CSV table of C-alpha atoms and ligand atoms in Angstrom, one decimal:
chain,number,residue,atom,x,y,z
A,29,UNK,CA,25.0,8.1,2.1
A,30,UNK,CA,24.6,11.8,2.3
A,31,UNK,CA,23.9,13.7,-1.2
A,32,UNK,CA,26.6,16.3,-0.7
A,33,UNK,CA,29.0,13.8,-0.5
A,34,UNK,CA,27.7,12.8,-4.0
A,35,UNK,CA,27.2,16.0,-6.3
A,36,UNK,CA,23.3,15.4,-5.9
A,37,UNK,CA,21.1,17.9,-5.1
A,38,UNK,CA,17.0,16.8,-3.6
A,39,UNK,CA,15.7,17.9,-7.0
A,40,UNK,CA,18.5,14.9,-8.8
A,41,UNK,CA,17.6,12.3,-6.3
A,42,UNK,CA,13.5,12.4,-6.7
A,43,UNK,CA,14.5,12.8,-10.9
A,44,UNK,CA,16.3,9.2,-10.9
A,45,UNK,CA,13.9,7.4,-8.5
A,46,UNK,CA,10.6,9.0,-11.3
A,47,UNK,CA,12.8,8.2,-14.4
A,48,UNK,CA,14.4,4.8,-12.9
A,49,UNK,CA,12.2,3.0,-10.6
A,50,UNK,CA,8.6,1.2,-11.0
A,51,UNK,CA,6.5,3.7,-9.1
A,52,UNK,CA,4.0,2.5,-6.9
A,53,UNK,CA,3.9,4.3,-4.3
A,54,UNK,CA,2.3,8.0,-3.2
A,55,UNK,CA,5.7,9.8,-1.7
A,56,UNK,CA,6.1,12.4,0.5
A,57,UNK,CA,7.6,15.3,-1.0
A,58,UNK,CA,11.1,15.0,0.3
A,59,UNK,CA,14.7,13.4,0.6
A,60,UNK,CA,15.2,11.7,3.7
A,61,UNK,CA,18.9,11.7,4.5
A,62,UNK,CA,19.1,11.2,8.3
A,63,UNK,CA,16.0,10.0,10.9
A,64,UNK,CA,16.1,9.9,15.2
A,65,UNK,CA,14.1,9.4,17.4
A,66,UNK,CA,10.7,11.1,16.2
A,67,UNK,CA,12.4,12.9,13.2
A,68,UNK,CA,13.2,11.9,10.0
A,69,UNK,CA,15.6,14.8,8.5
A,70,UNK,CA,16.3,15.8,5.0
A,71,UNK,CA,19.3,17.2,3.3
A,72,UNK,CA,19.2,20.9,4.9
A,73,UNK,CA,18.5,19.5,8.0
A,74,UNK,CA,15.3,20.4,8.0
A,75,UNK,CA,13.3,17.9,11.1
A,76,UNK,CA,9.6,15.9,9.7
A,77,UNK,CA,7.8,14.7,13.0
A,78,UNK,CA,7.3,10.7,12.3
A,79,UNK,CA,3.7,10.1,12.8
A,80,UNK,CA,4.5,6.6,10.7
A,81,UNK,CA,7.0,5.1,12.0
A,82,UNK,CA,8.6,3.4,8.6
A,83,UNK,CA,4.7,2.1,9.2
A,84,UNK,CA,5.1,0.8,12.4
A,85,UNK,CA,8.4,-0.4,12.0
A,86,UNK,CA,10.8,1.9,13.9
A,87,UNK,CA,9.0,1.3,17.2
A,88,UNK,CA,11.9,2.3,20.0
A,89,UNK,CA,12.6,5.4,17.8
A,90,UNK,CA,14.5,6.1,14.3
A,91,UNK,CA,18.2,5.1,14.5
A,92,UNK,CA,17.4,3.3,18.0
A,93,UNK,CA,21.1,3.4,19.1
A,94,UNK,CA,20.9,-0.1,20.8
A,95,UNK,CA,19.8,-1.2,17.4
A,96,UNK,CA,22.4,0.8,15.4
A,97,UNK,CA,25.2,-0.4,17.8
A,98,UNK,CA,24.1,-3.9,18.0
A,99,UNK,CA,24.2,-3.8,13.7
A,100,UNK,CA,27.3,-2.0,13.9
A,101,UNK,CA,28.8,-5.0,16.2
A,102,UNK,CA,27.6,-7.9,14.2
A,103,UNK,CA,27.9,-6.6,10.4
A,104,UNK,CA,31.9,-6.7,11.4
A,105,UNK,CA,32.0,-10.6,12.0
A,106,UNK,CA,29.7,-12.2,10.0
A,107,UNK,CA,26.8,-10.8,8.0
A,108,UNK,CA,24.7,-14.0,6.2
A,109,UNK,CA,25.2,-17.7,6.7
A,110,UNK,CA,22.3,-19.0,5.7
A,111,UNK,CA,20.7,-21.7,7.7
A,112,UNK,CA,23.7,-24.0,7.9
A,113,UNK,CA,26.0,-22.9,10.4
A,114,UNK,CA,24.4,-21.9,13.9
A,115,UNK,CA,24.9,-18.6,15.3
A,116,UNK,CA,24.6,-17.0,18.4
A,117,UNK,CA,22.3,-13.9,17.3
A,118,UNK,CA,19.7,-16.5,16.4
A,119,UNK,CA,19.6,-18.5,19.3
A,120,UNK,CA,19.8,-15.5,21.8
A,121,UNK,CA,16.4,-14.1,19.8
A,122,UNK,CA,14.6,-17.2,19.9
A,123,UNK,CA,15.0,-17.8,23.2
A,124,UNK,CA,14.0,-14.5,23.7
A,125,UNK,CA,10.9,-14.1,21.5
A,126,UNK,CA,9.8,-17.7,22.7
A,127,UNK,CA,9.6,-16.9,26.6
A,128,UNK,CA,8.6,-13.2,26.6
A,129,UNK,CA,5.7,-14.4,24.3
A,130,UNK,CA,4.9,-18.3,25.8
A,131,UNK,CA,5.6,-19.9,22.5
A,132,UNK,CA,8.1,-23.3,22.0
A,133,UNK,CA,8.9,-22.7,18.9
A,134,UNK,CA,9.9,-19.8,16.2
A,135,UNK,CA,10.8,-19.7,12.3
A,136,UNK,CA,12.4,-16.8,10.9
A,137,UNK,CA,11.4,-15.3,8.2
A,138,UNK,CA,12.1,-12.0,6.4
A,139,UNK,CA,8.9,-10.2,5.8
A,140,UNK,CA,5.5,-9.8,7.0
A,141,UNK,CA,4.1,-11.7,4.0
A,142,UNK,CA,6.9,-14.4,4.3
A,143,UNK,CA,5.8,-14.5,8.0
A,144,UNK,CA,2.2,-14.8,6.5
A,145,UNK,CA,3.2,-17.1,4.1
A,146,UNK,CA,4.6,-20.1,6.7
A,147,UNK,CA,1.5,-19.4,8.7
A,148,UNK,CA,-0.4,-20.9,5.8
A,149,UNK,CA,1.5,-23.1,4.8
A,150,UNK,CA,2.1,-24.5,8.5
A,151,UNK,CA,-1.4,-24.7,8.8
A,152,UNK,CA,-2.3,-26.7,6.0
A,153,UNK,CA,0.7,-29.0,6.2
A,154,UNK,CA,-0.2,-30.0,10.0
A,155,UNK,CA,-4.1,-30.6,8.5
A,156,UNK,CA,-2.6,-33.0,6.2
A,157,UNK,CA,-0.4,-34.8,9.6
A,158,UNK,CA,-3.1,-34.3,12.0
A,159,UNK,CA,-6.3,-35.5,9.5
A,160,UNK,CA,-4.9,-37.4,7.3
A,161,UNK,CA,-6.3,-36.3,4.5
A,162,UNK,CA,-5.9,-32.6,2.7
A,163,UNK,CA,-7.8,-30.1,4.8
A,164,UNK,CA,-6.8,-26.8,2.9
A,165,UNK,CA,-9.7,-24.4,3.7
A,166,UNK,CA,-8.6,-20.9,5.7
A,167,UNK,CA,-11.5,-18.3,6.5
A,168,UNK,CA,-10.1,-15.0,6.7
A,169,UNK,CA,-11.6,-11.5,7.5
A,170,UNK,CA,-13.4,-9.1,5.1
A,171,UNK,CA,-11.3,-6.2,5.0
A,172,UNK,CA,-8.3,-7.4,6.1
A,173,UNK,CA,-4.6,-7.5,4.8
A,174,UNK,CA,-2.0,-9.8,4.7
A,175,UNK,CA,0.5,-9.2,2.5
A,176,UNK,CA,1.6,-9.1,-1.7
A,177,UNK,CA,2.5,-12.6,-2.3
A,178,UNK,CA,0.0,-14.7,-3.5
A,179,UNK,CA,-0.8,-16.9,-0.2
A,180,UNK,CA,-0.9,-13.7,1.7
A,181,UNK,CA,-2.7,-12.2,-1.1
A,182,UNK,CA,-5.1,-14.6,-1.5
A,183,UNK,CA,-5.8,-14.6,2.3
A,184,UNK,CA,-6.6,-11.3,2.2
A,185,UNK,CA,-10.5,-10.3,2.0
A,186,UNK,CA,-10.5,-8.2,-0.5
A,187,UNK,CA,-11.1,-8.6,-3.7
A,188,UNK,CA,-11.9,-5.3,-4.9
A,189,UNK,CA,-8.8,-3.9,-4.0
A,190,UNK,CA,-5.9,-2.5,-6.2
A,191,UNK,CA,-4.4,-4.9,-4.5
A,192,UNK,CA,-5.9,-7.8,-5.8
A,193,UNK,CA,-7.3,-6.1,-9.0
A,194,UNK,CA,-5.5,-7.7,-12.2
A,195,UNK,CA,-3.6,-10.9,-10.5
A,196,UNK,CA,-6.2,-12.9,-10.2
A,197,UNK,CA,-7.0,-15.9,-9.9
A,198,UNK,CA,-6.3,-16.0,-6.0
A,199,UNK,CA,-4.8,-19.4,-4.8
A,200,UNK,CA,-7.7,-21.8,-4.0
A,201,UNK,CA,-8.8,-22.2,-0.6
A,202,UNK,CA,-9.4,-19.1,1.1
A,203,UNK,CA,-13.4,-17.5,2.0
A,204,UNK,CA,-13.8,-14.0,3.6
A,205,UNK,CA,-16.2,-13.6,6.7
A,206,UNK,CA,-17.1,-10.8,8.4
A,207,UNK,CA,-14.5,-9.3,11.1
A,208,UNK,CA,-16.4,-8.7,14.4
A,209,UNK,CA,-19.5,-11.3,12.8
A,210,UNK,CA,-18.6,-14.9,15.2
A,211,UNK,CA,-21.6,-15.9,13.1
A,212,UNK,CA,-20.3,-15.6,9.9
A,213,UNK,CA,-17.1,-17.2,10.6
A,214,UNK,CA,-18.8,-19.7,11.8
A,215,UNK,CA,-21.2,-20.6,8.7
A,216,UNK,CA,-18.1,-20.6,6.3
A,217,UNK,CA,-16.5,-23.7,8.3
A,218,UNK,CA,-16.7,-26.8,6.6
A,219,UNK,CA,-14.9,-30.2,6.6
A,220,UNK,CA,-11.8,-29.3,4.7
A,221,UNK,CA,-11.7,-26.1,7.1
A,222,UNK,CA,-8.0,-25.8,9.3
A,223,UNK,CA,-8.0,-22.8,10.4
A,224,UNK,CA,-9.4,-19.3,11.1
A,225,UNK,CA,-6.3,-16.3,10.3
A,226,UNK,CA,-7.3,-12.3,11.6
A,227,UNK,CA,-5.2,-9.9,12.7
A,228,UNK,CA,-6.5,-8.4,16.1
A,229,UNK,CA,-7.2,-5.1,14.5
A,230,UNK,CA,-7.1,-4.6,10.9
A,231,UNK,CA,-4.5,-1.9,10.2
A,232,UNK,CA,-5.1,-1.7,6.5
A,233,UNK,CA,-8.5,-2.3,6.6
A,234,UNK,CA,-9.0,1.0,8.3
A,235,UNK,CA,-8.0,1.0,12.0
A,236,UNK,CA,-10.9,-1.9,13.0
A,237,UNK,CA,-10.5,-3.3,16.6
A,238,UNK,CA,-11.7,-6.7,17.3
A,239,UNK,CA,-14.1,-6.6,20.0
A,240,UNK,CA,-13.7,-9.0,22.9
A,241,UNK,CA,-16.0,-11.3,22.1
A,242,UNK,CA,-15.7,-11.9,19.0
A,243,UNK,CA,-11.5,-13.0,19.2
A,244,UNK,CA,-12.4,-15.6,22.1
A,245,UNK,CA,-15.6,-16.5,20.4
A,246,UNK,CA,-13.0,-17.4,17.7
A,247,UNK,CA,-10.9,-19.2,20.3
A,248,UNK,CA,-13.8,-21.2,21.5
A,249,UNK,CA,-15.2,-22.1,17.8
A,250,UNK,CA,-11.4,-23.2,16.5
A,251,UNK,CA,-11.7,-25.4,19.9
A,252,UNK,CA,-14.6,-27.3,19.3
A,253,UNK,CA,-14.5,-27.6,15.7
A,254,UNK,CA,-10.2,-28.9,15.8
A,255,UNK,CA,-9.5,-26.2,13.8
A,256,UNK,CA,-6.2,-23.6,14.3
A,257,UNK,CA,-6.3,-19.7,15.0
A,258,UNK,CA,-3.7,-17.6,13.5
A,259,UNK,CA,-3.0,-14.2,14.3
A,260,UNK,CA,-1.6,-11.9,12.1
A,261,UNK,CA,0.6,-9.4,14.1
A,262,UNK,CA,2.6,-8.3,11.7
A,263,UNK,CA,1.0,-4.7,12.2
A,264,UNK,CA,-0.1,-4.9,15.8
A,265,UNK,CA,2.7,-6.8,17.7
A,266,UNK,CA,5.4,-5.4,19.9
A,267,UNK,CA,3.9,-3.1,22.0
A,268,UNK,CA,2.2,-1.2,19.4
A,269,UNK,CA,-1.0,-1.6,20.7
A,270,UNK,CA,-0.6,-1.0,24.8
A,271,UNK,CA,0.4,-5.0,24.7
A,272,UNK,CA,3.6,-6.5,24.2
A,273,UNK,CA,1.3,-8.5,21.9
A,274,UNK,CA,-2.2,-7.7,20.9
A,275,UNK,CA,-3.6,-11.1,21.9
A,276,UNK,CA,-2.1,-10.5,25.1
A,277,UNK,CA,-4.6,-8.0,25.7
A,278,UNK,CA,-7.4,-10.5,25.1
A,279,UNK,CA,-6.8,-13.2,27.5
A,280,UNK,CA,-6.5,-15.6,25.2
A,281,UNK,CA,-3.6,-17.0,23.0
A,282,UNK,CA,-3.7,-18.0,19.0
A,283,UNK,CA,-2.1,-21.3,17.8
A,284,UNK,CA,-0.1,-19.8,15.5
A,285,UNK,CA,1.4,-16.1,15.4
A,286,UNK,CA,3.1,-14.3,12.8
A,287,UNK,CA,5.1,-11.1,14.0
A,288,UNK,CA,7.1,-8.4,11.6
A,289,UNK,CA,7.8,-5.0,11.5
A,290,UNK,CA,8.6,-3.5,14.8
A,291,UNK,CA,10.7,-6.7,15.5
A,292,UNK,CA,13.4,-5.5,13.4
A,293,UNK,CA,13.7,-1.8,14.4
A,294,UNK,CA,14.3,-1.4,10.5
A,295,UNK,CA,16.1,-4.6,9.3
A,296,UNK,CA,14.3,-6.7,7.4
A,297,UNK,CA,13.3,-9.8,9.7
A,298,UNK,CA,9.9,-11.4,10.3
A,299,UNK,CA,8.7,-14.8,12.3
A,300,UNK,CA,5.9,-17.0,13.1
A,301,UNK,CA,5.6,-19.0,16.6
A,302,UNK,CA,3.4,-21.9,18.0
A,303,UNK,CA,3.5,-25.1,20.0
A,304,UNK,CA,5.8,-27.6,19.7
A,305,UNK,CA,3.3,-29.9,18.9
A,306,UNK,CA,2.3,-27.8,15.6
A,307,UNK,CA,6.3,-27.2,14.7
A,308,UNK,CA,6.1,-30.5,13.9
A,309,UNK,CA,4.4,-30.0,10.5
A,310,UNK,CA,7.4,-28.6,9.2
A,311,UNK,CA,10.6,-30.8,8.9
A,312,UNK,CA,14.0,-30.6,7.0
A,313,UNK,CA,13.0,-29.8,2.8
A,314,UNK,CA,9.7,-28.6,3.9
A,315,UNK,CA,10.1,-25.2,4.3
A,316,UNK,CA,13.0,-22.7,3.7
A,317,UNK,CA,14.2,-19.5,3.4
A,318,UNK,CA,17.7,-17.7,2.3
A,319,UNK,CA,17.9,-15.2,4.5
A,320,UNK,CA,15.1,-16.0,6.8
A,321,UNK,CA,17.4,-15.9,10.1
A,322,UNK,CA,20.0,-13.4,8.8
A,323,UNK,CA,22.5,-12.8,11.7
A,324,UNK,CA,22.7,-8.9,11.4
A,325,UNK,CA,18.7,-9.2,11.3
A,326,UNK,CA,18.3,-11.2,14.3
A,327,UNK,CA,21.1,-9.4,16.2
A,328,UNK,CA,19.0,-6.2,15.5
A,329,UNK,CA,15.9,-7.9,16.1
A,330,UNK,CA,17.4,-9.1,19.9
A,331,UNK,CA,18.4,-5.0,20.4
A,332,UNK,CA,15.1,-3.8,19.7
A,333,UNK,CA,12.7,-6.2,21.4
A,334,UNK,CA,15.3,-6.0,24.4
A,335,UNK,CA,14.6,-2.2,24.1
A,336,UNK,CA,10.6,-2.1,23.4
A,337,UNK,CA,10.4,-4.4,26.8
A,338,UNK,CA,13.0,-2.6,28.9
A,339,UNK,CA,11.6,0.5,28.4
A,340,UNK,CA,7.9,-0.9,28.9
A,341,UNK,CA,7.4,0.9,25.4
A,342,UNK,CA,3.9,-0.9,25.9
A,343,UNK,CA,3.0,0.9,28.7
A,344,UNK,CA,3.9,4.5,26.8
A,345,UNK,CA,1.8,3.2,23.8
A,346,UNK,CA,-0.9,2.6,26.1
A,347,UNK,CA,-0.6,6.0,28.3
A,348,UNK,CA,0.2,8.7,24.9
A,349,UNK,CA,-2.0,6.8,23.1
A,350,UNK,CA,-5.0,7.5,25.6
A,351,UNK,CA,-3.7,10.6,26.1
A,352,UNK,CA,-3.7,11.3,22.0
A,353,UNK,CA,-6.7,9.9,21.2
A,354,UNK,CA,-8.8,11.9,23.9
A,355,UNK,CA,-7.6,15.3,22.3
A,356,UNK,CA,-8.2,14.1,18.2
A,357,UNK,CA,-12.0,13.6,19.5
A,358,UNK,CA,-12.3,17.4,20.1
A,359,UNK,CA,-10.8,17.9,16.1
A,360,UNK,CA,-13.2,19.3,13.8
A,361,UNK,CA,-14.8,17.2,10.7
A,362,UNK,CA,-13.7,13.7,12.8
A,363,UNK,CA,-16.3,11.3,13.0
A,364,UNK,CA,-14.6,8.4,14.9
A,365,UNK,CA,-11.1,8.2,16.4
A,366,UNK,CA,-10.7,4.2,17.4
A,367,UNK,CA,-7.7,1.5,17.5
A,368,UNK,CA,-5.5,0.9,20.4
A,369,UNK,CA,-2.7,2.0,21.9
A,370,UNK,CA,-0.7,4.0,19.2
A,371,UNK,CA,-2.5,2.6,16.3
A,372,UNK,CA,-5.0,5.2,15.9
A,373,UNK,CA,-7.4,5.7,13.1
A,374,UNK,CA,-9.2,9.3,12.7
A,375,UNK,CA,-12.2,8.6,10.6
A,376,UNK,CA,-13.2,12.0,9.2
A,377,UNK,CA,-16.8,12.4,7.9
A,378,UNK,CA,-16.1,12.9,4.1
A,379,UNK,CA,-13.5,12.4,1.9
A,380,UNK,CA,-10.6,14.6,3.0
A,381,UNK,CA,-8.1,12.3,3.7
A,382,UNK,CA,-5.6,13.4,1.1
A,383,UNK,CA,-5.8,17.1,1.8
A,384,UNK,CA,-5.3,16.1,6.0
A,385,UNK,CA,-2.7,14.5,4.8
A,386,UNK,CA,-0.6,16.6,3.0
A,387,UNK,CA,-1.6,19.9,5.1
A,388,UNK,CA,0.0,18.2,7.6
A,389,UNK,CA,3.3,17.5,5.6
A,390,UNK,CA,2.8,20.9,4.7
A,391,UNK,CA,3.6,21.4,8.0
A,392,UNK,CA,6.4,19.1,8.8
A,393,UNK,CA,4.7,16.7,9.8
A,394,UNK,CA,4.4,12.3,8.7
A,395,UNK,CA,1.1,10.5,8.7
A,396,UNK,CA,-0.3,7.9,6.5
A,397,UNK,CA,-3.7,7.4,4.7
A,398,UNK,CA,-5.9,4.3,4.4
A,399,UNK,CA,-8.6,5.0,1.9
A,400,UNK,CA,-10.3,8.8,1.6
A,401,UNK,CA,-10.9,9.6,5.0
A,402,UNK,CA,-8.7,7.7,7.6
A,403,UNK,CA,-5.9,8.9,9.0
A,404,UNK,CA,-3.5,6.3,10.6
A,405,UNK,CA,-1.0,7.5,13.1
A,406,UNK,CA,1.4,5.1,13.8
A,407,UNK,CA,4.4,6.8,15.6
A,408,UNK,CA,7.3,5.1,17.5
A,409,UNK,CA,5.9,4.6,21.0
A,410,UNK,CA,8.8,6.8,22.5
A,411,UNK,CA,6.8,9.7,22.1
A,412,UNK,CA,6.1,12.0,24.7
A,413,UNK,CA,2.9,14.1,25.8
A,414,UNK,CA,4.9,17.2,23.7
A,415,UNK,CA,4.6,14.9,20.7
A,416,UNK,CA,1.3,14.1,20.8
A,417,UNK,CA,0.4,18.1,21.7
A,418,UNK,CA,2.5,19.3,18.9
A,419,UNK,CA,0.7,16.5,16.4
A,420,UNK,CA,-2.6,17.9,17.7
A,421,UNK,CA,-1.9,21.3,16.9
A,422,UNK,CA,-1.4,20.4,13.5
A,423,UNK,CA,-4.0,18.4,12.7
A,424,UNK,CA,-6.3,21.1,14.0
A,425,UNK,CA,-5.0,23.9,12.5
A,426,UNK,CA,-5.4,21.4,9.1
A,427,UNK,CA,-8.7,20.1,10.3
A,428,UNK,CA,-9.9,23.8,10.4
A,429,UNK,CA,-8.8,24.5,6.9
A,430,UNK,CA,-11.4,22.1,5.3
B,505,PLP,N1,0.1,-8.3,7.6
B,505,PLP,C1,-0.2,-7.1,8.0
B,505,PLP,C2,-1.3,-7.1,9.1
B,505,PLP,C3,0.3,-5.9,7.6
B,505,PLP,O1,-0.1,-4.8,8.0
B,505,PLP,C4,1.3,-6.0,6.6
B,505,PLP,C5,1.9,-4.8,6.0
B,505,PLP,O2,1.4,-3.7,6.2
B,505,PLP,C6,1.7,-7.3,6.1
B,505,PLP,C7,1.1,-8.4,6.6
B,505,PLP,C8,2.7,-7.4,5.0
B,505,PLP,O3,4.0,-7.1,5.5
B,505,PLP,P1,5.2,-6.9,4.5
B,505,PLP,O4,4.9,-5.6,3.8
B,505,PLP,O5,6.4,-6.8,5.5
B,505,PLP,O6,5.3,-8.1,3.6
């Protein structure tokens, strides 16, 4: 929909969405009527370089034209079936997903806290098969995030954040370690304990990589005590990190994975995957989902994981984000740059976060904020060295403002 073609002017469009729709979120200051590649374009044409990526969504670039095409192709015959009929979109992703990642099984879901939200329940359910009796506990990470509904919410260690702030109580069940602390996960595991859920580096959180040790320490606890690991990729998977899957990058492999964002290239589809063995706790009436397994959302979904491998969109996210992260270590006022591939968190060393942020919209340019002073870049991994030099420049002309 373009506004012209609408009487509406930028000024019109940002009056309805203030007077009309709940606001919580902080927007950037403008109407985005087109995106490629690394740009998102507004009305006048005028080009924003995507440091965000839809938050690490449009991976193999805005508008991927595999993705558009493939959409375009399937939207024509058939659009939703629910999970009755099968279809080939589907079963072409599965099989897909399910061999590039050395998983037997997937479940589609439709967002990162859906994906979450199976994990869980998965989880708990195959406790109740495996044990016999209702093992329910889940320790998760201090600081991490993994999602808005309540299981995802309540999985989520913290309780001091906005986002928990007013909706509790939190579903039973769930204690916080902390991330990088084997040790503490470790004391928290009792009898009713069935699993252990981290994402490999928090995004939310701040831009945290786990260290080595600490994931296959996790491996090697979950062994000996029976219990499950789940990894939350939502954020990290896909190539984002330099891997086509952060685990992948740890030599070592969780029992349970949920995957969301960049699968999609923009439609709304998310997944979890695991053994056949631990499919098993979920049968016919146990779990569901409308449009979990949407056929324009898996035939998208099959475009753009076909594209992020093809391309080796791993090994780019790997290289530029080397290649970035090197340069934001000379910026002024940065205390820490860390992540891992192009997940990059610029930790400045007081509370600037907000003027970074919009100095650099100031100058055309898309990044996100955790907190007051981290900076997340999060770009499609298409970029190019002249991407990453043309972000630097402007987050050190910025950087020298404050
Ligand atoms: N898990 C992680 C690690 C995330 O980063 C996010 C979103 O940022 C979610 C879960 C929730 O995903 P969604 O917003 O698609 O529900």
């Amino acid at each position: 929909m373009k506004l012209s073609e609408y009487g509406k002017t930028a000024e019109d469009v940002k009056a309805l969405v203030k007077k009309y729709m709940i606001d919580t979120y902080e927007r950037y200051n403008f109407v985005c009527e087109r995106a490629k590649d690394m740009y998102l374009y507004n009305e006048k044409g005028e080009a924003y370089l995507d440091f965000y990526g839809g938050i690490a969504v449009n991976s193999a670039g805005n508008c991927n034209e595999k993705v558009v095409a493939a959409v375009r192709d399937q939207v024509g015959d058939v659009i939703h079936t629910f999970n009755y009929p099968y279809t080939l979109p589907q079963a072409l992703l599965a099989e897909k997903i399910c061999t590039t990642l050395g998983f037997d099984k997937i479940f589609y879901q439709s967002t990162g806290t859906e994906a979450n939200e199976a994990m869980i329940k998965m989880a708990r359910k195959y406790g109740v098969e495996k044990y016999g009796k209702n093992k329910y506990h889940i320790i998760t990470a201090k600081k991490g995030f993994h999602g808005r509904t309540y299981g995802s919410m309540s999985a989520t260690g913290q309780p001091d954040n906005a986002c928990q702030i007013g909706f509790k109580p939190m579903l039973p069940g769930f204690t916080y370690a902390d991330y990088n602390d084997l040790e503490s996960f470790r004391s928290q595991v009792t009898e009713d304990t069935i699993a252990i859920m981290v994402e490999p580096i928090q995004g939310e959180g701040g831009v945290i990589p786990a260290t080595p040790e600490f994931l296959k320490g996790l491996r090697s606890l979950c062994d000996e005590k029976g219990l499950l690991l789940l990894f939350d990729e939502v954020q990290t998977g896909w190539c984002r990190t330099g891997d086509v899957m952060a685990f992948m990058g740890y030599g070592i492999k969780p029992d349970i994975l949920s995957m969301a964002k960049a699968m999609g290239g923009g439609m709304p589809i998310s997944a979890i995957v695991t053994s056949s063995e631990i499919a098993t706790a979920f049968t016919a009436g146990s779990h569901g989902t409308t449009y979990g397994g949407n056929a324009v959302c898996c035939a998208a979904s099959l475009a753009q994981v076909t594209e992020l491998i093809g391309r080796d969109l791993a090994g780019n996210a790997k290289k530029m984000g080397n290649y970035l992260a090197e340069k934001l270590r000379t910026l002024p006022h940065v205390k820490e740059v860390r992540g891992k591939g192009l997940l990059i968190g610029i930790e400045y060393d007081g509370p600037v976060g907000l003027e970074i942020k919009h100095g650099c919209f100031d100058r055309k340019m898309l990044v996100t904020l955790i907190g007051d002073r981290v900076i997340r870049l999060i770009p499609p991994l298409i970029l190019t060295e002249k991407d990453c030099d043309a972000a630097f420049e402007i987050l050190k002309e910025v950087s020298e403002t404050i």
